[in-house]
Tab-separated table of C-alpha atoms in Angstrom:
chain	number	residue	atom	x	y	z
P	1	MET	CA	-103.253	80.033	24.891
P	2	THR	CA	-106.553	79.487	26.231
P	3	ARG	CA	-110.031	79.287	24.365
P	4	SER	CA	-110.272	83.426	25.776
P	5	GLY	CA	-107.346	84.599	24.874
P	6	GLU	CA	-107.705	83.158	20.784
P	7	GLY	CA	-111.004	84.355	21.198
P	8	THR	CA	-109.068	87.565	21.703
P	9	ALA	CA	-106.750	87.604	19.481
P	10	VAL	CA	-109.296	86.630	16.680
P	11	ALA	CA	-111.014	89.937	17.714
P	12	SER	CA	-108.548	91.800	17.535
P	13	SER	CA	-107.111	90.323	13.833
P	14	ALA	CA	-110.695	91.365	12.693
P	15	VAL	CA	-110.606	94.427	14.034
P	16	LEU	CA	-107.379	95.952	12.581
P	17	ALA	CA	-108.596	94.199	9.163
P	18	THR	CA	-111.173	94.989	8.867
P	19	VAL	CA	-109.460	98.874	10.247
P	20	GLY	CA	-106.357	97.746	7.387
P	21	ILE	CA	-109.273	97.184	4.960
P	22	GLY	CA	-111.766	100.360	5.290
P	23	VAL	CA	-108.274	102.531	5.647
P	24	GLN	CA	-108.036	101.011	1.557
P	25	GLY	CA	-111.737	101.286	0.855
P	26	VAL	CA	-112.101	105.048	2.158
P	27	ALA	CA	-108.764	105.979	-0.548
P	28	LYS	CA	-110.777	104.849	-2.694
P	29	LEU	CA	-113.527	106.589	-2.107
P	30	LEU	CA	-111.820	109.120	-1.811
P	31	VAL	CA	-109.623	109.018	-5.582
P	32	THR	CA	-113.518	108.563	-6.964
P	33	VAL	CA	-115.252	111.908	-5.126
P	34	VAL	CA	-111.461	113.649	-6.094
P	35	VAL	CA	-112.534	112.556	-8.967
P	36	GLY	CA	-115.356	113.234	-9.760
P	37	ARG	CA	-115.632	116.496	-8.660
P	38	VAL	CA	-112.677	117.429	-10.936
P	39	PHE	CA	-112.706	115.943	-13.687
P	40	GLY	CA	-116.191	115.088	-14.530
P	41	THR	CA	-119.158	112.553	-14.394
P	42	GLU	CA	-117.959	110.551	-17.351
P	43	THR	CA	-114.713	110.205	-16.584
P	44	LEU	CA	-116.106	108.940	-12.996
P	45	GLY	CA	-118.198	106.332	-14.387
P	46	HIS	CA	-114.632	105.389	-16.947
P	47	THR	CA	-112.692	104.654	-14.200
P	48	THR	CA	-115.050	103.294	-11.315
P	49	ALA	CA	-115.405	100.590	-14.201
P	50	LEU	CA	-112.000	100.407	-14.546
P	51	LEU	CA	-111.280	99.445	-10.860
P	52	SER	CA	-114.362	96.761	-10.830
P	53	LEU	CA	-112.909	95.176	-13.563
P	54	SER	CA	-109.077	95.412	-11.712
P	55	VAL	CA	-111.550	93.390	-8.639
P	56	PHE	CA	-113.277	91.201	-10.682
P	57	ALA	CA	-109.717	90.325	-13.207
P	58	ALA	CA	-108.369	89.595	-9.185
P	59	LEU	CA	-111.147	87.000	-8.335
P	60	LEU	CA	-109.463	85.827	-11.549
P	61	TRP	CA	-106.852	83.732	-9.823
P	62	PRO	CA	-104.503	86.556	-7.441
P	63	ASN	CA	-107.512	87.161	-4.551
P	64	ALA	CA	-108.244	83.113	-4.110
P	65	ALA	CA	-104.344	82.608	-4.640
P	66	GLY	CA	-104.297	84.891	-1.399
P	67	ASN	CA	-106.940	83.322	0.145
P	68	THR	CA	-105.375	79.783	-0.972
P	69	ALA	CA	-101.471	81.425	1.463
P	70	SER	CA	-103.765	82.640	4.580
P	71	ARG	CA	-104.737	78.691	4.897
P	72	TYR	CA	-101.955	76.988	4.125
P	73	LEU	CA	-99.093	78.450	5.723
P	74	ALA	CA	-101.506	79.484	9.046
P	75	VAL	CA	-101.325	74.954	8.437
P	76	ALA	CA	-97.840	75.474	8.419
P	77	LEU	CA	-96.915	77.932	10.708
P	78	ARG	CA	-99.086	75.512	13.461
P	79	ALA	CA	-97.141	72.541	12.438
P	80	GLY	CA	-94.103	73.708	12.502
P	81	ARG	CA	-93.054	72.958	8.671
P	82	SER	CA	-91.563	75.010	5.898
P	83	ASP	CA	-93.362	76.796	4.054
P	84	ALA	CA	-91.250	77.517	1.026
P	85	ALA	CA	-92.472	75.413	-1.326
P	86	VAL	CA	-95.994	76.450	-1.094
P	87	ASN	CA	-94.365	79.929	-1.431
P	88	ARG	CA	-93.307	79.475	-4.712
P	89	LEU	CA	-95.664	77.568	-5.682
P	90	LEU	CA	-98.259	80.120	-5.056
P	91	GLY	CA	-96.150	83.464	-6.348
P	92	ALA	CA	-95.683	81.760	-9.334
P	93	ALA	CA	-99.073	81.088	-10.282
P	94	THR	CA	-100.263	84.075	-9.269
P	95	ALA	CA	-97.401	86.329	-11.234
P	96	VAL	CA	-97.982	84.126	-13.745
P	97	SER	CA	-101.834	85.546	-14.021
P	98	SER	CA	-101.035	88.627	-13.427
P	99	VAL	CA	-99.534	88.135	-16.654
P	100	VAL	CA	-102.216	86.989	-18.053
P	101	LEU	CA	-105.137	89.301	-17.172
P	102	ALA	CA	-103.077	92.630	-18.356
P	103	ALA	CA	-103.072	90.989	-21.424
P	104	LEU	CA	-107.363	90.169	-21.682
P	105	THR	CA	-107.797	93.540	-18.931
P	106	VAL	CA	-106.717	95.390	-22.773
P	107	PRO	CA	-108.956	95.068	-25.236
P	108	ILE	CA	-111.680	95.636	-22.325
P	109	ALA	CA	-110.535	98.937	-21.387
P	110	VAL	CA	-110.203	100.313	-26.009
P	111	ALA	CA	-113.471	98.237	-25.850
P	112	TRP	CA	-115.131	101.155	-23.360
P	113	GLY	CA	-113.692	104.004	-24.839
P	114	ASN	CA	-111.019	104.809	-23.029
P	115	GLY	CA	-107.480	106.496	-24.009
P	116	PRO	CA	-104.388	104.490	-24.153
P	117	TRP	CA	-103.437	106.179	-20.637
P	118	THR	CA	-106.208	105.575	-19.578
P	119	VAL	CA	-106.047	101.491	-20.843
P	120	VAL	CA	-102.076	101.667	-18.920
P	121	GLY	CA	-103.877	102.696	-15.471
P	122	GLY	CA	-105.792	100.278	-16.102
P	123	VAL	CA	-103.950	96.992	-16.240
P	124	ALA	CA	-101.421	98.466	-14.067
P	125	VAL	CA	-104.268	98.632	-11.444
P	126	VAL	CA	-105.624	95.316	-12.561
P	127	VAL	CA	-101.443	93.793	-11.851
P	128	ALA	CA	-100.901	96.260	-8.962
P	129	TYR	CA	-104.258	95.107	-7.296
P	130	GLY	CA	-104.114	91.091	-7.844
P	131	LEU	CA	-100.232	91.053	-6.370
P	132	TYR	CA	-101.826	92.996	-3.269
P	133	CYS	CA	-104.681	90.745	-2.571
P	134	HIS	CA	-102.549	87.829	-2.600
P	135	ALA	CA	-99.193	89.399	0.359
P	136	ARG	CA	-102.371	91.046	2.464
P	137	GLY	CA	-103.962	86.781	2.442
P	138	ALA	CA	-100.581	85.466	2.944
P	139	GLN	CA	-99.569	87.956	5.483
P	140	LEU	CA	-102.645	86.957	7.459
P	141	GLY	CA	-102.180	83.508	7.826
P	142	TYR	CA	-99.377	83.899	9.387
P	143	GLY	CA	-101.238	86.331	11.642
P	144	ARG	CA	-100.193	89.427	10.878
P	145	ALA	CA	-102.874	91.297	10.940
P	146	PRO	CA	-101.015	94.965	12.798
P	147	LEU	CA	-98.622	95.269	9.553
P	148	THR	CA	-100.976	95.340	7.072
P	149	ALA	CA	-103.410	98.075	8.539
P	150	LEU	CA	-100.822	99.409	8.956
P	151	TRP	CA	-98.708	99.450	5.446
P	152	ASP	CA	-102.111	99.716	4.273
P	153	THR	CA	-102.298	102.822	6.071
P	154	VAL	CA	-99.346	103.647	4.586
P	155	THR	CA	-100.203	102.778	1.090
P	156	SER	CA	-102.929	104.366	1.145
P	157	VAL	CA	-101.634	107.736	1.783
P	158	LEU	CA	-98.963	107.761	-0.895
P	159	ALA	CA	-102.108	107.202	-3.405
P	160	LEU	CA	-103.755	109.866	-2.028
P	161	GLY	CA	-100.623	112.629	-2.326
P	162	LEU	CA	-99.643	111.212	-6.111
P	163	LEU	CA	-104.005	111.484	-6.967
P	164	VAL	CA	-103.517	115.302	-5.884
P	165	ALA	CA	-100.238	115.827	-8.075
P	166	VAL	CA	-101.770	114.578	-10.558
P	167	CYS	CA	-104.812	116.421	-10.707
P	168	VAL	CA	-103.318	118.996	-9.945
P	169	ALA	CA	-101.723	118.580	-12.942
P	170	ARG	CA	-104.499	117.964	-14.438
P	171	LEU	CA	-103.202	114.666	-16.199
P	172	GLU	CA	-106.657	113.289	-16.386
P	173	ALA	CA	-105.563	109.615	-18.171
P	174	LEU	CA	-103.283	109.320	-15.563
P	175	VAL	CA	-106.080	108.856	-12.935
P	176	LEU	CA	-105.487	105.215	-12.138
P	177	LEU	CA	-101.285	104.829	-11.665
P	178	PRO	CA	-101.683	106.513	-8.092
P	179	LEU	CA	-103.451	103.679	-6.633
P	180	ALA	CA	-101.706	101.555	-8.727
P	181	VAL	CA	-98.437	102.843	-7.533
P	182	GLY	CA	-99.659	102.243	-3.337
P	183	TYR	CA	-100.529	98.860	-4.277
P	184	THR	CA	-97.539	98.148	-5.506
P	185	VAL	CA	-95.612	99.358	-3.120
P	186	PHE	CA	-97.866	96.991	-0.517
P	187	ALA	CA	-97.147	93.497	-2.807
P	188	VAL	CA	-93.650	94.357	-2.062
P	189	ALA	CA	-93.357	95.402	1.119
P	190	CYS	CA	-95.579	92.346	2.117
P	191	TRP	CA	-95.116	89.382	0.031
P	192	PRO	CA	-94.689	86.727	1.804
P	193	ARG	CA	-91.056	85.429	2.529
P	194	GLY	CA	-91.012	82.301	4.342
P	195	ASN	CA	-91.598	80.809	8.458
P	196	ARG	CA	-87.970	79.640	8.388
P	197	ALA	CA	-89.148	76.630	10.328
P	198	ALA	CA	-87.079	74.221	10.592
P	199	GLY	CA	-89.382	71.435	10.196
P	200	PRO	CA	-89.846	69.888	7.417
P	201	PRO	CA	-92.131	71.345	3.863
P	202	GLU	CA	-95.439	71.609	3.917
P	203	PRO	CA	-97.031	69.698	0.582
P	204	THR	CA	-98.080	71.224	-1.594
P	205	THR	CA	-100.005	68.457	-2.670
P	206	GLY	CA	-104.158	69.681	-2.947
P	207	VAL	CA	-102.519	74.009	-2.409
P	208	LEU	CA	-103.703	74.592	-6.463
P	209	GLY	CA	-106.428	72.066	-6.678
P	210	PHE	CA	-108.105	74.410	-3.703
P	211	ALA	CA	-107.046	77.246	-5.214
P	212	LEU	CA	-108.856	76.387	-8.485
P	213	TRP	CA	-111.941	75.563	-6.451
P	214	ASN	CA	-112.077	79.088	-4.456
P	215	VAL	CA	-111.700	81.135	-8.197
P	216	LEU	CA	-114.643	79.775	-8.214
P	217	ALA	CA	-116.101	79.920	-5.100
P	218	VAL	CA	-114.722	84.155	-4.861
P	219	THR	CA	-115.335	84.459	-8.513
P	220	THR	CA	-119.104	83.409	-8.797
P	221	ALA	CA	-119.890	85.234	-5.228
P	222	ASN	CA	-117.866	88.446	-4.755
P	223	GLY	CA	-118.175	89.021	-8.718
P	224	LEU	CA	-121.646	89.562	-9.352
P	225	LEU	CA	-121.158	92.479	-7.484
P	226	GLN	CA	-118.806	93.969	-9.576
P	227	LEU	CA	-120.641	92.634	-12.371
P	228	THR	CA	-123.633	95.575	-11.480
P	229	MET	CA	-121.516	98.358	-12.618
P	230	ILE	CA	-120.348	96.676	-15.681
P	231	ALA	CA	-124.054	96.159	-16.851
P	232	ALA	CA	-124.238	99.520	-15.790
P	233	GLN	CA	-121.243	100.778	-18.649
P	234	VAL	CA	-122.928	98.646	-20.984
P	235	SER	CA	-126.225	99.070	-20.996
P	236	VAL	CA	-127.156	103.141	-20.350
P	237	SER	CA	-125.799	105.865	-21.589
P	238	ALA	CA	-122.347	107.474	-20.112
P	239	ARG	CA	-124.208	109.874	-17.458
P	240	GLU	CA	-126.047	107.187	-15.950
P	241	ALA	CA	-122.894	105.078	-15.621
P	242	GLY	CA	-121.424	107.769	-14.225
P	243	VAL	CA	-125.235	108.888	-11.831
P	244	TYR	CA	-124.616	104.812	-9.897
P	245	ALA	CA	-120.540	104.783	-9.816
P	246	ALA	CA	-121.693	106.958	-7.586
P	247	ALA	CA	-123.827	104.618	-5.691
P	248	PHE	CA	-121.899	102.267	-6.534
P	249	THR	CA	-119.112	102.934	-5.022
P	250	LEU	CA	-120.477	104.488	-1.382
P	251	ALA	CA	-121.790	100.624	-1.264
P	252	THR	CA	-119.103	99.121	-1.533
P	253	PRO	CA	-117.311	99.526	0.988
P	254	ALA	CA	-119.847	98.414	2.922
P	255	SER	CA	-119.231	94.664	1.006
P	256	MET	CA	-115.410	95.326	2.534
P	257	LEU	CA	-116.773	94.454	6.464
P	258	GLY	CA	-116.860	90.494	6.011
P	259	GLN	CA	-114.444	90.499	3.661
P	260	ALA	CA	-111.751	91.207	6.172
P	261	LEU	CA	-113.964	89.239	8.816
P	262	GLY	CA	-113.643	86.281	6.442
P	263	GLN	CA	-110.327	87.140	5.249
P	264	VAL	CA	-109.005	86.433	9.347
P	265	LEU	CA	-111.055	83.714	10.494
P	266	VAL	CA	-109.865	81.277	7.336
P	267	PRO	CA	-106.491	81.020	9.282
P	268	ALA	CA	-107.757	81.022	12.419
P	269	PHE	CA	-110.542	78.887	12.333
P	270	ALA	CA	-108.640	76.001	9.816
P	271	HIS	CA	-107.087	73.897	13.433
P	272	ARG	CA	-110.754	74.509	14.432
P	273	THR	CA	-114.157	74.295	12.692
P	274	ASP	CA	-115.972	70.759	13.740
P	275	GLY	CA	-115.534	70.612	9.041
P	276	GLY	CA	-117.363	74.468	9.044
P	277	SER	CA	-120.509	73.392	11.203
P	278	LEU	CA	-122.902	76.058	11.944
P	279	ARG	CA	-124.305	73.572	14.391
P	280	SER	CA	-121.406	74.815	17.589
P	281	ARG	CA	-123.689	77.862	19.102
P	282	GLY	CA	-121.035	79.827	19.130
P	283	ALA	CA	-121.346	79.494	14.819
P	284	ALA	CA	-124.274	80.155	15.141
P	285	VAL	CA	-123.369	83.727	17.606
P	286	LEU	CA	-120.683	84.700	15.067
P	287	VAL	CA	-123.116	84.574	11.949
P	288	GLY	CA	-126.531	86.099	13.539
P	289	GLY	CA	-124.742	88.475	15.348
P	290	PHE	CA	-122.137	89.491	12.586
P	291	ALA	CA	-125.568	89.892	9.957
P	292	GLY	CA	-127.639	92.239	13.318
P	293	GLY	CA	-124.743	94.145	13.005
P	294	THR	CA	-124.442	95.221	9.363
P	295	ALA	CA	-128.037	95.000	9.236
P	296	VAL	CA	-128.363	98.293	11.837
P	297	VAL	CA	-124.720	99.769	10.341
P	298	PHE	CA	-125.814	99.421	6.472
P	299	GLY	CA	-129.602	100.235	7.788
P	300	LEU	CA	-128.488	104.115	8.799
P	301	VAL	CA	-126.349	104.166	5.440
P	302	ALA	CA	-128.793	103.418	3.505
P	303	LEU	CA	-131.585	105.686	6.251
P	304	LEU	CA	-128.141	108.773	5.681
P	305	ALA	CA	-128.316	108.676	1.935
P	306	GLY	CA	-130.435	111.671	0.874
P	307	TRP	CA	-127.647	114.208	3.566
P	308	PHE	CA	-124.089	112.594	2.864
P	309	LEU	CA	-124.549	111.611	-1.151
P	310	PRO	CA	-125.046	115.003	-2.061
P	311	LEU	CA	-122.468	116.505	-0.210
P	312	VAL	CA	-120.069	113.536	-1.290
P	313	TYR	CA	-121.552	113.377	-4.933
P	314	PRO	CA	-123.154	117.588	-5.833
P	315	ALA	CA	-123.618	116.917	-9.032
P	316	GLU	CA	-124.995	113.189	-9.577
P	317	GLY	CA	-125.666	112.379	-5.565
P	318	ALA	CA	-129.232	113.563	-4.873
P	319	ALA	CA	-129.950	111.112	-8.429
P	320	ALA	CA	-128.309	108.861	-7.160
P	321	VAL	CA	-129.661	108.422	-3.588
P	322	ALA	CA	-132.464	105.599	-4.605
P	323	ASP	CA	-129.505	103.072	-6.574
P	324	LEU	CA	-127.704	103.410	-3.029
P	325	ARG	CA	-130.435	102.385	-1.388
P	326	TYR	CA	-131.469	99.538	-3.063
P	327	LEU	CA	-127.859	98.377	-4.077
P	328	MET	CA	-127.518	98.677	0.562
P	329	VAL	CA	-129.385	95.810	0.686
P	330	GLY	CA	-127.801	93.473	-1.771
P	331	VAL	CA	-125.055	94.187	-0.134
P	332	TRP	CA	-126.229	93.300	3.287
P	333	VAL	CA	-126.940	90.380	1.712
P	334	PHE	CA	-123.678	89.512	0.069
P	335	THR	CA	-121.697	90.429	2.872
P	336	VAL	CA	-123.600	88.073	5.305
P	337	GLY	CA	-122.869	85.253	3.176
P	338	LEU	CA	-119.701	85.895	3.242
P	339	VAL	CA	-119.238	84.220	7.258
P	340	PRO	CA	-120.504	81.389	6.897
P	341	ALA	CA	-118.974	80.844	3.517
P	342	ALA	CA	-115.055	81.918	5.050
P	343	LEU	CA	-115.996	79.104	8.163
P	344	LEU	CA	-116.608	76.313	5.086
P	345	LEU	CA	-113.199	77.489	3.796
P	346	ALA	CA	-110.545	77.477	6.839
P	347	ALA	CA	-112.455	73.259	7.142
P	348	GLY	CA	-110.930	72.781	3.516
P	349	ARG	CA	-114.245	72.507	2.424
P	350	SER	CA	-113.188	75.226	-0.986
P	351	ARG	CA	-115.782	73.469	-3.330
P	352	ALA	CA	-118.356	72.948	-1.610
P	353	VAL	CA	-118.403	76.936	-1.333
P	354	ALA	CA	-117.772	77.415	-4.674
P	355	LEU	CA	-120.663	74.543	-6.301
P	356	ALA	CA	-122.870	76.512	-3.294
P	357	SER	CA	-122.174	80.054	-5.110
P	358	VAL	CA	-122.698	78.587	-8.913
P	359	ALA	CA	-126.476	79.237	-7.963
P	360	GLY	CA	-126.299	82.663	-6.858
P	361	PHE	CA	-124.332	83.749	-10.009
P	362	VAL	CA	-125.617	81.903	-12.451
P	363	VAL	CA	-129.171	83.480	-11.253
P	364	GLY	CA	-127.432	86.646	-10.556
P	365	ALA	CA	-126.118	87.090	-13.832
P	366	VAL	CA	-128.752	86.106	-15.829
P	367	LEU	CA	-131.041	88.336	-14.021
P	368	MET	CA	-128.672	90.799	-14.572
P	369	ALA	CA	-128.630	90.489	-18.932
P	370	VAL	CA	-132.260	90.224	-18.582
P	371	LEU	CA	-133.147	93.095	-16.856
P	372	ALA	CA	-129.877	95.334	-17.520
P	373	PRO	CA	-131.377	96.837	-20.903
P	374	VAL	CA	-134.735	97.488	-20.499
P	375	ALA	CA	-134.630	98.380	-16.865
P	376	GLY	CA	-131.262	100.159	-16.108
P	377	VAL	CA	-129.300	100.332	-13.492
P	378	ALA	CA	-132.406	98.627	-10.953
P	379	GLY	CA	-131.760	95.427	-13.059
P	380	GLY	CA	-128.618	95.178	-12.267
P	381	THR	CA	-128.887	95.652	-8.835
P	382	THR	CA	-131.941	93.436	-8.636
P	383	GLY	CA	-130.155	90.186	-10.212
P	384	PHE	CA	-126.638	91.744	-7.934
P	385	LEU	CA	-129.342	91.181	-4.875
P	386	VAL	CA	-131.958	87.930	-5.749
P	387	GLY	CA	-128.274	85.886	-7.005
P	388	SER	CA	-126.065	86.808	-3.323
P	389	ALA	CA	-129.223	85.479	-1.959
P	390	VAL	CA	-129.753	82.241	-3.062
P	391	ASN	CA	-125.644	82.022	-2.199
P	392	LEU	CA	-126.686	83.263	1.411
P	393	VAL	CA	-129.070	80.607	1.474
P	394	ALA	CA	-126.913	77.414	-0.183
P	395	VAL	CA	-123.607	78.329	2.476
P	396	LEU	CA	-126.450	77.836	5.091
P	397	GLY	CA	-127.513	74.825	4.586
P	398	LEU	CA	-124.395	73.256	3.659
P	399	GLY	CA	-123.072	74.785	7.341
P	400	LEU	CA	-125.788	73.532	8.922
P	401	ARG	CA	-125.965	69.723	7.015
P	402	ARG	CA	-124.245	67.246	8.681
P	403	ARG	CA	-120.978	66.047	6.808
């Protein structure tokens, strides 16, 4: 394939991956909108906090396993080697992590004042979302962005249909189960079943090491955003947390743009990136163009927040406008940082990305702990913004540095 053809294929995959992520993001947004309108602000706050917990839990292995699968399955496919051993290793590790993460979720959900069935729903989402992350990353490693977009759409429609049934039956405690069912169906349909290559097996040496460093990288980079909602849940009243949840649920889908592009870049550039360097013209144009494009999109979201937030959340929207505008600044900085990080991961520099993002996470988490009790939700957002800025500077510095 020519360089032009490769670029077209990457662009097409990026669009489809973004569409799939966008559909899932819209589905999750609609879930929170419906929950807020049908069951009230406090239920919205609890639901959003548990969804944030599920995303954060996935960062502790499943998300990293998906990123690892996307790289190693792409390498095996292009080299004509069997990926059966890599799939078995990552699949077994993901299954074990799901059990552990489910067990850890229970006391946290109980401590937040949730009832038994809400806790069950929260645990189900933690497990199902983790399996979804692993399966999605694997399919993108095979270059099957159209398949992931299809199943993202199918399972999102399924989840929303089930949510309508839950709302009609007034089963407030079960509002999270529709999403759990949707993620589970996606995982079953898209679980990696091997490339069936006749060549020698792809070595598993270094796979778990790459994944473990990636756990640290994605936890410190992506986890900071989820901590803002968790910080709101534990530092302000249920009413204030519900208002912040309205802003949070509209800000987080924007961050999925960078994640979708990153998931495509990792396998696509696994053999082409020059040590993850941003010194090449193509990489610089990619990062700069993405930063400029998202600045325009996110700026419009912030500008129009006063108009659409009250429409989406009549009870909380007006009060959440300032929170959303401030959050969008942090989300933009965070999102831009995902692209140079993806180029580094494509070059196998998982350890470097992890070490670069630790500083941002530590700075952000410390600021949240200090500011949230005195400044409320604005304190948590400040921690997220500053931590994301530190992380962005770090990954850019690594990408520009000569190896």
